[in-house]
């Protein structure tokens, strides 16, 4: 991550799942793990929309 142009925020949801949120002027990247896999999703959606998408991802 480009730390000169990127801010980092840690968000923990109601299920105690932490998310690392990297934000630039153009997009967001969210990284989290479920204890077995590490996930990363990037996009130009706003932070809340991208977090909603992350929370909807389930392992089958």
Short mmCIF file of C-alpha atoms in Angstrom, two decimals:
data_model
loop_
_atom_site.label_atom_id
_atom_site.label_comp_id
_atom_site.label_asym_id
_atom_site.label_seq_id
_atom_site.Cartn_x
_atom_site.Cartn_y
_atom_site.Cartn_z
CA UNK A 1 0.00 0.00 0.00
CA UNK A 2 1.17 3.52 -0.75
CA UNK A 3 1.37 4.99 2.74
CA UNK A 4 2.01 8.53 1.48
CA UNK A 5 -1.36 8.71 -0.30
CA UNK A 6 -3.29 6.14 1.74
CA UNK A 7 -4.99 6.30 5.12
CA UNK A 8 -5.58 3.21 7.24
CA UNK A 9 -8.65 2.65 9.39
CA UNK A 10 -9.56 -0.44 11.39
CA UNK A 11 -13.27 -1.26 11.59
CA UNK A 12 -14.74 -4.02 13.75
CA UNK A 13 -18.32 -5.10 13.04
CA UNK A 14 -20.94 -6.36 15.48
CA UNK A 15 -19.66 -9.94 15.03
CA UNK A 16 -16.21 -8.81 16.24
CA UNK A 17 -14.74 -9.25 12.74
CA UNK A 18 -11.97 -6.66 12.17
CA UNK A 19 -11.42 -5.11 8.73
CA UNK A 20 -8.39 -3.08 7.64
CA UNK A 21 -9.57 -0.28 5.37
CA UNK A 22 -7.06 1.49 3.12
CA UNK A 23 -8.46 4.65 1.59
CA UNK A 24 -7.12 6.86 -1.19
CA UNK A 25 -8.73 9.74 -3.02
CA UNK A 26 -9.98 7.30 -5.67
CA UNK A 27 -10.87 4.02 -3.97
CA UNK A 28 -10.96 1.77 -0.92
CA UNK A 29 -9.23 -1.55 -0.26
CA UNK A 30 -10.52 -3.72 2.57
CA UNK A 31 -8.53 -6.66 3.96
CA UNK A 32 -9.77 -9.20 6.51
CA UNK A 33 -9.43 -12.85 7.42
CA UNK A 34 -11.69 -15.55 8.77
CA UNK A 35 -8.95 -17.52 10.54
CA UNK A 36 -8.37 -19.70 7.48
CA UNK A 37 -8.29 -17.36 4.49
CA UNK A 38 -7.24 -13.74 3.91
CA UNK A 39 -9.60 -11.70 1.74
CA UNK A 40 -9.01 -8.44 -0.08
CA UNK A 41 -11.50 -6.41 -2.04
CA UNK A 42 -10.92 -3.08 -3.79
CA UNK A 43 -13.28 -0.73 -5.51
CA UNK A 44 -14.43 2.80 -6.08
CA UNK A 45 -17.61 2.29 -4.03
CA UNK A 46 -17.90 4.29 -0.84
CA UNK A 47 -16.59 2.67 2.34
CA UNK A 48 -20.00 1.64 3.71
CA UNK A 49 -21.06 -0.02 0.46
CA UNK A 50 -17.78 -1.91 0.22
CA UNK A 51 -18.03 -3.04 3.87
CA UNK A 52 -21.56 -4.32 3.20
CA UNK A 53 -20.21 -6.32 0.27
CA UNK A 54 -17.39 -7.74 2.44
CA UNK A 55 -19.80 -8.79 5.16
CA UNK A 56 -21.93 -10.64 2.60
CA UNK A 57 -19.05 -12.95 1.55
CA UNK A 58 -19.46 -16.40 3.09
CA UNK A 59 -17.35 -19.57 2.69
CA UNK A 60 -19.25 -22.67 1.59
#
